[in-house]
């Protein structure tokens, strides 16, 4: 069975500072990996995803993530955060194809401090 | 742009009432999902559907049922609401792809915050 661990439930960071949100997964097969963002009072929207190919994935709003198979990690990074990045971020994993469900982490709340 | 809409943003019901949560997507997606979101627990899958009239249980189906009579509409039903079903409910849809199956990008609605008194 697959699982996702988001190690930090909350991450405070000053505006214009860099940030890394950590995600580790476990799966017995190859994986698809996703980061979703949820702004206050909204549903989730996709930030970026890794399906195959280059391990460095670029997403919207200046975010990027790196797939590290040996460390089973998919950490999300941004070199300089903005107030508008304040949101909850969810890492998710799925097995490619078939009818296996997507498993979400418990989320990390990013609080950008002015 | 894919649009997933949910019938209510906020809903207050009494214990024992039958509750219907409606979800509609406008992009002809085959797959639809219902999650509940609770603090510290993330998203948990209640039910999903990969075709009209088809449904599969997720991780926490107890106390819920679903209906998918049309491709664009997926309803979540609480037969007899209880206080432990107070939660945020999120609907999502995804396109069936040869590569992605059920497991590619999901598009979420804005959520329904249900309070059961």
PDB file of C-alpha atoms in Angstrom:
ATOM      1  CA  UNK A   1       0.000   0.000   0.000  1.00  0.00           C
ATOM      2  CA  UNK A   2       1.190   3.491  -0.744  1.00  0.00           C
ATOM      3  CA  UNK A   3       1.473   6.265   1.816  1.00  0.00           C
ATOM      4  CA  UNK A   4       2.605   9.870   2.050  1.00  0.00           C
ATOM      5  CA  UNK A   5       4.298  11.641   4.944  1.00  0.00           C
ATOM      6  CA  UNK A   6       4.400  15.398   5.212  1.00  0.00           C
ATOM      7  CA  UNK A   7       6.760  15.985   8.072  1.00  0.00           C
ATOM      8  CA  UNK A   8       5.785  19.560   8.885  1.00  0.00           C
ATOM      9  CA  UNK A   9       2.228  20.477   9.745  1.00  0.00           C
ATOM     10  CA  UNK A  10       3.026  24.209   9.779  1.00  0.00           C
ATOM     11  CA  UNK A  11       5.860  26.202   8.247  1.00  0.00           C
ATOM     12  CA  UNK A  12       6.227  29.916   9.034  1.00  0.00           C
ATOM     13  CA  UNK A  13       8.543  31.859   6.748  1.00  0.00           C
ATOM     14  CA  UNK A  14       9.276  35.525   6.169  1.00  0.00           C
ATOM     15  CA  UNK A  15       8.270  37.138   2.905  1.00  0.00           C
ATOM     16  CA  UNK A  16      10.946  36.893   0.174  1.00  0.00           C
ATOM     17  CA  UNK A  17      12.720  34.059   2.015  1.00  0.00           C
ATOM     18  CA  UNK A  18      13.104  30.606   0.438  1.00  0.00           C
ATOM     19  CA  UNK A  19      10.952  27.711   1.543  1.00  0.00           C
ATOM     20  CA  UNK A  20      11.015  23.928   1.312  1.00  0.00           C
ATOM     21  CA  UNK A  21       8.018  21.767   2.155  1.00  0.00           C
ATOM     22  CA  UNK A  22       8.944  18.162   2.699  1.00  0.00           C
ATOM     23  CA  UNK A  23       7.203  15.085   1.367  1.00  0.00           C
ATOM     24  CA  UNK A  24       8.222  11.457   1.616  1.00  0.00           C
ATOM     25  CA  UNK A  25       6.295   8.555   0.143  1.00  0.00           C
ATOM     26  CA  UNK A  26       6.273   4.805   0.244  1.00  0.00           C
ATOM     27  CA  UNK A  27       5.174   2.622  -2.615  1.00  0.00           C
ATOM     28  CA  UNK A  28       6.177  -0.763  -3.906  1.00  0.00           C
ATOM     29  CA  UNK A  29       5.917   0.261  -7.549  1.00  0.00           C
ATOM     30  CA  UNK A  30       6.654   3.243  -9.723  1.00  0.00           C
ATOM     31  CA  UNK A  31       4.729   6.346  -8.790  1.00  0.00           C
ATOM     32  CA  UNK A  32       3.054   9.479  -9.893  1.00  0.00           C
ATOM     33  CA  UNK A  33       3.614  12.385  -7.492  1.00  0.00           C
ATOM     34  CA  UNK A  34       1.639  15.584  -7.083  1.00  0.00           C
ATOM     35  CA  UNK A  35       1.600  18.801  -5.101  1.00  0.00           C
ATOM     36  CA  UNK A  36      -1.730  20.544  -4.671  1.00  0.00           C
ATOM     37  CA  UNK A  37      -2.403  23.911  -3.033  1.00  0.00           C
ATOM     38  CA  UNK A  38      -5.507  24.972  -1.146  1.00  0.00           C
ATOM     39  CA  UNK A  39      -6.071  28.679  -0.588  1.00  0.00           C
ATOM     40  CA  UNK A  40      -8.399  29.689   2.258  1.00  0.00           C
ATOM     41  CA  UNK A  41     -12.011  28.716   1.623  1.00  0.00           C
ATOM     42  CA  UNK A  42     -11.239  27.095  -1.701  1.00  0.00           C
ATOM     43  CA  UNK A  43     -10.810  23.625  -3.149  1.00  0.00           C
ATOM     44  CA  UNK A  44      -7.457  22.148  -4.085  1.00  0.00           C
ATOM     45  CA  UNK A  45      -5.682  22.997  -7.317  1.00  0.00           C
ATOM     46  CA  UNK A  46      -2.697  21.340  -8.920  1.00  0.00           C
ATOM     47  CA  UNK A  47       0.683  23.037  -8.445  1.00  0.00           C
ATOM     48  CA  UNK A  48       2.810  20.488 -10.257  1.00  0.00           C
ATOM     49  CA  UNK A  49       3.146  16.789 -10.942  1.00  0.00           C
ATOM     50  CA  UNK A  50       5.758  14.181 -11.732  1.00  0.00           C
ATOM     51  CA  UNK A  51       4.717  11.385 -14.051  1.00  0.00           C
ATOM     52  CA  UNK A  52       8.016  10.442 -15.699  1.00  0.00           C
ATOM     53  CA  UNK A  53      11.108  11.978 -17.290  1.00  0.00           C
ATOM     54  CA  UNK A  54      13.059  14.830 -15.709  1.00  0.00           C
ATOM     55  CA  UNK A  55      13.175  14.597 -11.946  1.00  0.00           C
ATOM     56  CA  UNK A  56      12.993  18.377 -11.554  1.00  0.00           C
ATOM     57  CA  UNK A  57       9.456  19.529 -12.098  1.00  0.00           C
ATOM     58  CA  UNK A  58       8.401  23.139 -12.426  1.00  0.00           C
ATOM     59  CA  UNK A  59       4.923  24.249 -11.543  1.00  0.00           C
ATOM     60  CA  UNK A  60       2.807  27.339 -11.295  1.00  0.00           C
ATOM     61  CA  UNK A  61       3.585  30.416  -9.181  1.00  0.00           C
ATOM     62  CA  UNK A  62       7.356  29.788  -9.211  1.00  0.00           C
ATOM     63  CA  UNK A  63       7.252  26.473  -7.330  1.00  0.00           C
ATOM     64  CA  UNK A  64       9.342  23.462  -8.229  1.00  0.00           C
ATOM     65  CA  UNK A  65       9.857  19.972  -6.843  1.00  0.00           C
ATOM     66  CA  UNK A  66      12.468  17.288  -7.248  1.00  0.00           C
ATOM     67  CA  UNK A  67      11.714  13.591  -7.418  1.00  0.00           C
ATOM     68  CA  UNK A  68      14.372  11.617  -5.558  1.00  0.00           C
ATOM     69  CA  UNK A  69      13.767   7.917  -5.987  1.00  0.00           C
ATOM     70  CA  UNK A  70      16.561   6.761  -3.690  1.00  0.00           C
ATOM     71  CA  UNK A  71      15.284   8.904  -0.835  1.00  0.00           C
ATOM     72  CA  UNK A  72      11.614   8.403  -1.802  1.00  0.00           C
ATOM     73  CA  UNK A  73      11.065  12.130  -1.544  1.00  0.00           C
ATOM     74  CA  UNK A  74       9.326  14.850  -3.524  1.00  0.00           C
ATOM     75  CA  UNK A  75      10.093  18.107  -1.702  1.00  0.00           C
ATOM     76  CA  UNK A  76       8.502  21.355  -2.846  1.00  0.00           C
ATOM     77  CA  UNK A  77      10.616  24.512  -3.071  1.00  0.00           C
ATOM     78  CA  UNK A  78      10.295  28.175  -3.866  1.00  0.00           C
ATOM     79  CA  UNK A  79      13.272  30.553  -3.815  1.00  0.00           C
ATOM     80  CA  UNK A  80      11.318  33.598  -2.654  1.00  0.00           C
ATOM     81  CA  UNK A  81       7.831  33.436  -1.167  1.00  0.00           C
ATOM     82  CA  UNK A  82       5.124  36.052  -1.325  1.00  0.00           C
ATOM     83  CA  UNK A  83       2.264  36.805   1.042  1.00  0.00           C
ATOM     84  CA  UNK A  84      -0.106  35.319  -1.514  1.00  0.00           C
ATOM     85  CA  UNK A  85       1.588  31.919  -1.090  1.00  0.00           C
ATOM     86  CA  UNK A  86      -0.020  31.565   2.333  1.00  0.00           C
ATOM     87  CA  UNK A  87      -2.047  28.380   1.913  1.00  0.00           C
ATOM     88  CA  UNK A  88      -2.137  24.692   2.735  1.00  0.00           C
ATOM     89  CA  UNK A  89      -0.074  22.390   0.549  1.00  0.00           C
ATOM     90  CA  UNK A  90      -0.810  18.722  -0.023  1.00  0.00           C
ATOM     91  CA  UNK A  91       1.529  16.096  -1.391  1.00  0.00           C
ATOM     92  CA  UNK A  92      -0.087  13.098  -3.101  1.00  0.00           C
ATOM     93  CA  UNK A  93       1.046   9.794  -4.590  1.00  0.00           C
ATOM     94  CA  UNK A  94      -0.557   7.281  -6.925  1.00  0.00           C
ATOM     95  CA  UNK A  95       0.385   4.163  -8.835  1.00  0.00           C
ATOM     96  CA  UNK A  96       0.454   4.831 -12.573  1.00  0.00           C
ATOM     97  CA  UNK A  97      -2.578   3.715 -14.488  1.00  0.00           C
ATOM     98  CA  UNK A  98      -5.070   1.152 -13.394  1.00  0.00           C
ATOM     99  CA  UNK A  99      -7.647   1.883 -10.764  1.00  0.00           C
ATOM    100  CA  UNK A 100      -5.543   2.610  -7.756  1.00  0.00           C
ATOM    101  CA  UNK A 101      -6.609   5.645  -5.818  1.00  0.00           C
ATOM    102  CA  UNK A 102      -4.550   8.728  -5.100  1.00  0.00           C
ATOM    103  CA  UNK A 103      -3.283   8.999  -1.520  1.00  0.00           C
ATOM    104  CA  UNK A 104      -2.944  12.454  -0.017  1.00  0.00           C
ATOM    105  CA  UNK A 105      -0.723  13.629   2.820  1.00  0.00           C
ATOM    106  CA  UNK A 106      -2.179  15.469   5.786  1.00  0.00           C
ATOM    107  CA  UNK A 107      -1.062  18.851   4.468  1.00  0.00           C
ATOM    108  CA  UNK A 108       1.432  21.551   5.421  1.00  0.00           C
ATOM    109  CA  UNK A 109       0.227  25.050   6.254  1.00  0.00           C
ATOM    110  CA  UNK A 110       2.584  27.669   4.888  1.00  0.00           C
ATOM    111  CA  UNK A 111       2.341  30.972   6.732  1.00  0.00           C
ATOM    112  CA  UNK A 112       4.175  33.810   5.032  1.00  0.00           C
ATOM    113  CA  UNK A 113       5.032  36.588   7.477  1.00  0.00           C
ATOM    114  CA  UNK A 114       5.306  40.145   6.180  1.00  0.00           C
TER     115      UNK A 114
ATOM    116  CA  UNK B   1     -10.813  25.553 -17.784  1.00  0.00           C
ATOM    117  CA  UNK B   2     -12.291  22.621 -15.946  1.00  0.00           C
ATOM    118  CA  UNK B   3     -15.042  23.652 -13.640  1.00  0.00           C
ATOM    119  CA  UNK B   4     -16.291  21.557 -10.758  1.00  0.00           C
ATOM    120  CA  UNK B   5     -19.185  23.037  -8.834  1.00  0.00           C
ATOM    121  CA  UNK B   6     -20.766  21.950  -5.594  1.00  0.00           C
ATOM    122  CA  UNK B   7     -24.341  22.759  -4.716  1.00  0.00           C
ATOM    123  CA  UNK B   8     -23.676  24.499  -1.397  1.00  0.00           C
ATOM    124  CA  UNK B   9     -20.696  26.182   0.258  1.00  0.00           C
ATOM    125  CA  UNK B  10     -22.176  25.893   3.737  1.00  0.00           C
ATOM    126  CA  UNK B  11     -24.831  23.533   5.028  1.00  0.00           C
ATOM    127  CA  UNK B  12     -26.294  23.032   8.501  1.00  0.00           C
ATOM    128  CA  UNK B  13     -28.364  19.926   9.208  1.00  0.00           C
ATOM    129  CA  UNK B  14     -29.773  18.142  12.210  1.00  0.00           C
ATOM    130  CA  UNK B  15     -28.839  14.683  13.433  1.00  0.00           C
ATOM    131  CA  UNK B  16     -30.843  12.023  11.634  1.00  0.00           C
ATOM    132  CA  UNK B  17     -31.636  14.105   8.557  1.00  0.00           C
ATOM    133  CA  UNK B  18     -30.951  12.779   5.074  1.00  0.00           C
ATOM    134  CA  UNK B  19     -28.409  15.006   3.351  1.00  0.00           C
ATOM    135  CA  UNK B  20     -27.616  15.327  -0.340  1.00  0.00           C
ATOM    136  CA  UNK B  21     -24.411  16.924  -1.593  1.00  0.00           C
ATOM    137  CA  UNK B  22     -24.329  17.533  -5.325  1.00  0.00           C
ATOM    138  CA  UNK B  23     -21.315  17.884  -7.579  1.00  0.00           C
ATOM    139  CA  UNK B  24     -21.260  18.795 -11.265  1.00  0.00           C
ATOM    140  CA  UNK B  25     -18.305  18.915 -13.654  1.00  0.00           C
ATOM    141  CA  UNK B  26     -18.402  20.442 -17.107  1.00  0.00           C
ATOM    142  CA  UNK B  27     -15.439  18.784 -18.824  1.00  0.00           C
ATOM    143  CA  UNK B  28     -16.790  15.354 -19.686  1.00  0.00           C
ATOM    144  CA  UNK B  29     -14.517  13.620 -17.172  1.00  0.00           C
ATOM    145  CA  UNK B  30     -15.055   9.925 -16.615  1.00  0.00           C
ATOM    146  CA  UNK B  31     -13.834   9.809 -13.023  1.00  0.00           C
ATOM    147  CA  UNK B  32     -15.389  11.544 -10.045  1.00  0.00           C
ATOM    148  CA  UNK B  33     -14.522  11.458  -6.348  1.00  0.00           C
ATOM    149  CA  UNK B  34     -15.849  12.472  -2.952  1.00  0.00           C
ATOM    150  CA  UNK B  35     -13.429  13.281  -0.128  1.00  0.00           C
ATOM    151  CA  UNK B  36     -13.838  14.608   3.344  1.00  0.00           C
ATOM    152  CA  UNK B  37     -11.210  16.920   4.779  1.00  0.00           C
ATOM    153  CA  UNK B  38     -10.577  17.160   8.510  1.00  0.00           C
ATOM    154  CA  UNK B  39      -7.810  19.016  10.379  1.00  0.00           C
ATOM    155  CA  UNK B  40      -4.814  16.784  10.992  1.00  0.00           C
ATOM    156  CA  UNK B  41      -6.231  14.012   8.813  1.00  0.00           C
ATOM    157  CA  UNK B  42      -5.891  15.516   5.342  1.00  0.00           C
ATOM    158  CA  UNK B  43      -8.154  14.231   2.584  1.00  0.00           C
ATOM    159  CA  UNK B  44      -9.818  10.868   2.924  1.00  0.00           C
ATOM    160  CA  UNK B  45     -11.585   9.206   0.027  1.00  0.00           C
ATOM    161  CA  UNK B  46     -15.208   8.295   0.650  1.00  0.00           C
ATOM    162  CA  UNK B  47     -16.345   6.980  -2.748  1.00  0.00           C
ATOM    163  CA  UNK B  48     -15.337   7.270  -6.360  1.00  0.00           C
ATOM    164  CA  UNK B  49     -16.887   6.512  -9.715  1.00  0.00           C
ATOM    165  CA  UNK B  50     -15.179   5.738 -13.012  1.00  0.00           C
ATOM    166  CA  UNK B  51     -18.318   5.600 -15.153  1.00  0.00           C
ATOM    167  CA  UNK B  52     -22.019   6.333 -15.075  1.00  0.00           C
ATOM    168  CA  UNK B  53     -23.819   4.084 -12.585  1.00  0.00           C
ATOM    169  CA  UNK B  54     -20.475   2.674 -11.392  1.00  0.00           C
ATOM    170  CA  UNK B  55     -19.210   3.301  -7.877  1.00  0.00           C
ATOM    171  CA  UNK B  56     -16.402   2.039  -5.714  1.00  0.00           C
ATOM    172  CA  UNK B  57     -15.817   2.402  -1.985  1.00  0.00           C
ATOM    173  CA  UNK B  58     -12.926   4.468  -0.819  1.00  0.00           C
ATOM    174  CA  UNK B  59     -11.277   4.426   2.584  1.00  0.00           C
ATOM    175  CA  UNK B  60     -14.204   5.610   4.707  1.00  0.00           C
ATOM    176  CA  UNK B  61     -17.530   4.720   3.025  1.00  0.00           C
ATOM    177  CA  UNK B  62     -19.462   3.914   6.203  1.00  0.00           C
ATOM    178  CA  UNK B  63     -22.482   6.142   6.662  1.00  0.00           C
ATOM    179  CA  UNK B  64     -22.389   7.395   3.079  1.00  0.00           C
ATOM    180  CA  UNK B  65     -23.749   6.372  -0.298  1.00  0.00           C
ATOM    181  CA  UNK B  66     -23.375   7.858  -3.778  1.00  0.00           C
ATOM    182  CA  UNK B  67     -25.265   8.139  -7.009  1.00  0.00           C
ATOM    183  CA  UNK B  68     -24.069   8.759 -10.546  1.00  0.00           C
ATOM    184  CA  UNK B  69     -26.950   8.739 -12.993  1.00  0.00           C
ATOM    185  CA  UNK B  70     -25.330  11.151 -15.452  1.00  0.00           C
ATOM    186  CA  UNK B  71     -21.699  11.514 -16.409  1.00  0.00           C
ATOM    187  CA  UNK B  72     -21.427  15.103 -15.202  1.00  0.00           C
ATOM    188  CA  UNK B  73     -23.112  14.669 -11.821  1.00  0.00           C
ATOM    189  CA  UNK B  74     -21.975  12.778  -8.728  1.00  0.00           C
ATOM    190  CA  UNK B  75     -24.043  12.939  -5.556  1.00  0.00           C
ATOM    191  CA  UNK B  76     -23.014  12.097  -2.015  1.00  0.00           C
ATOM    192  CA  UNK B  77     -25.788  11.009   0.333  1.00  0.00           C
ATOM    193  CA  UNK B  78     -25.738  10.890   4.100  1.00  0.00           C
ATOM    194  CA  UNK B  79     -28.653   8.579   4.878  1.00  0.00           C
ATOM    195  CA  UNK B  80     -28.916   9.666   8.515  1.00  0.00           C
ATOM    196  CA  UNK B  81     -26.542  12.478   9.374  1.00  0.00           C
ATOM    197  CA  UNK B  82     -24.552  12.249  12.584  1.00  0.00           C
ATOM    198  CA  UNK B  83     -22.405  14.807  14.388  1.00  0.00           C
ATOM    199  CA  UNK B  84     -19.201  12.948  13.466  1.00  0.00           C
ATOM    200  CA  UNK B  85     -19.984  13.689   9.824  1.00  0.00           C
ATOM    201  CA  UNK B  86     -19.430  17.394  10.417  1.00  0.00           C
ATOM    202  CA  UNK B  87     -16.628  18.138   7.978  1.00  0.00           C
ATOM    203  CA  UNK B  88     -15.534  19.789   4.752  1.00  0.00           C
ATOM    204  CA  UNK B  89     -16.598  17.724   1.740  1.00  0.00           C
ATOM    205  CA  UNK B  90     -14.652  18.032  -1.497  1.00  0.00           C
ATOM    206  CA  UNK B  91     -15.680  16.727  -4.875  1.00  0.00           C
ATOM    207  CA  UNK B  92     -13.151  16.127  -7.651  1.00  0.00           C
ATOM    208  CA  UNK B  93     -13.056  14.847 -11.195  1.00  0.00           C
ATOM    209  CA  UNK B  94     -10.354  13.551 -13.505  1.00  0.00           C
ATOM    210  CA  UNK B  95      -9.988  12.543 -17.100  1.00  0.00           C
ATOM    211  CA  UNK B  96      -9.551   8.899 -17.918  1.00  0.00           C
ATOM    212  CA  UNK B  97      -6.318   8.590 -19.876  1.00  0.00           C
ATOM    213  CA  UNK B  98      -4.625   5.570 -21.351  1.00  0.00           C
ATOM    214  CA  UNK B  99      -1.576   6.307 -19.223  1.00  0.00           C
ATOM    215  CA  UNK B 100      -3.122   7.810 -16.151  1.00  0.00           C
ATOM    216  CA  UNK B 101      -6.148   5.643 -15.585  1.00  0.00           C
ATOM    217  CA  UNK B 102      -7.808   6.815 -12.453  1.00  0.00           C
ATOM    218  CA  UNK B 103      -4.692   8.335 -11.048  1.00  0.00           C
ATOM    219  CA  UNK B 104      -3.836  11.483 -12.981  1.00  0.00           C
ATOM    220  CA  UNK B 105      -4.603  15.094 -12.102  1.00  0.00           C
ATOM    221  CA  UNK B 106      -7.789  15.731 -10.147  1.00  0.00           C
ATOM    222  CA  UNK B 107      -9.812  18.921 -10.390  1.00  0.00           C
ATOM    223  CA  UNK B 108     -11.551  19.987  -7.218  1.00  0.00           C
ATOM    224  CA  UNK B 109     -14.692  21.891  -6.415  1.00  0.00           C
ATOM    225  CA  UNK B 110     -14.705  24.651  -3.780  1.00  0.00           C
ATOM    226  CA  UNK B 111     -16.012  22.349  -1.050  1.00  0.00           C
ATOM    227  CA  UNK B 112     -19.106  22.149   1.125  1.00  0.00           C
ATOM    228  CA  UNK B 113     -18.688  22.776   4.830  1.00  0.00           C
ATOM    229  CA  UNK B 114     -21.302  20.611   6.498  1.00  0.00           C
ATOM    230  CA  UNK B 115     -22.260  21.061  10.141  1.00  0.00           C
ATOM    231  CA  UNK B 116     -24.479  18.450  11.763  1.00  0.00           C
ATOM    232  CA  UNK B 117     -26.123  19.595  15.003  1.00  0.00           C
TER     233      UNK B 117
END
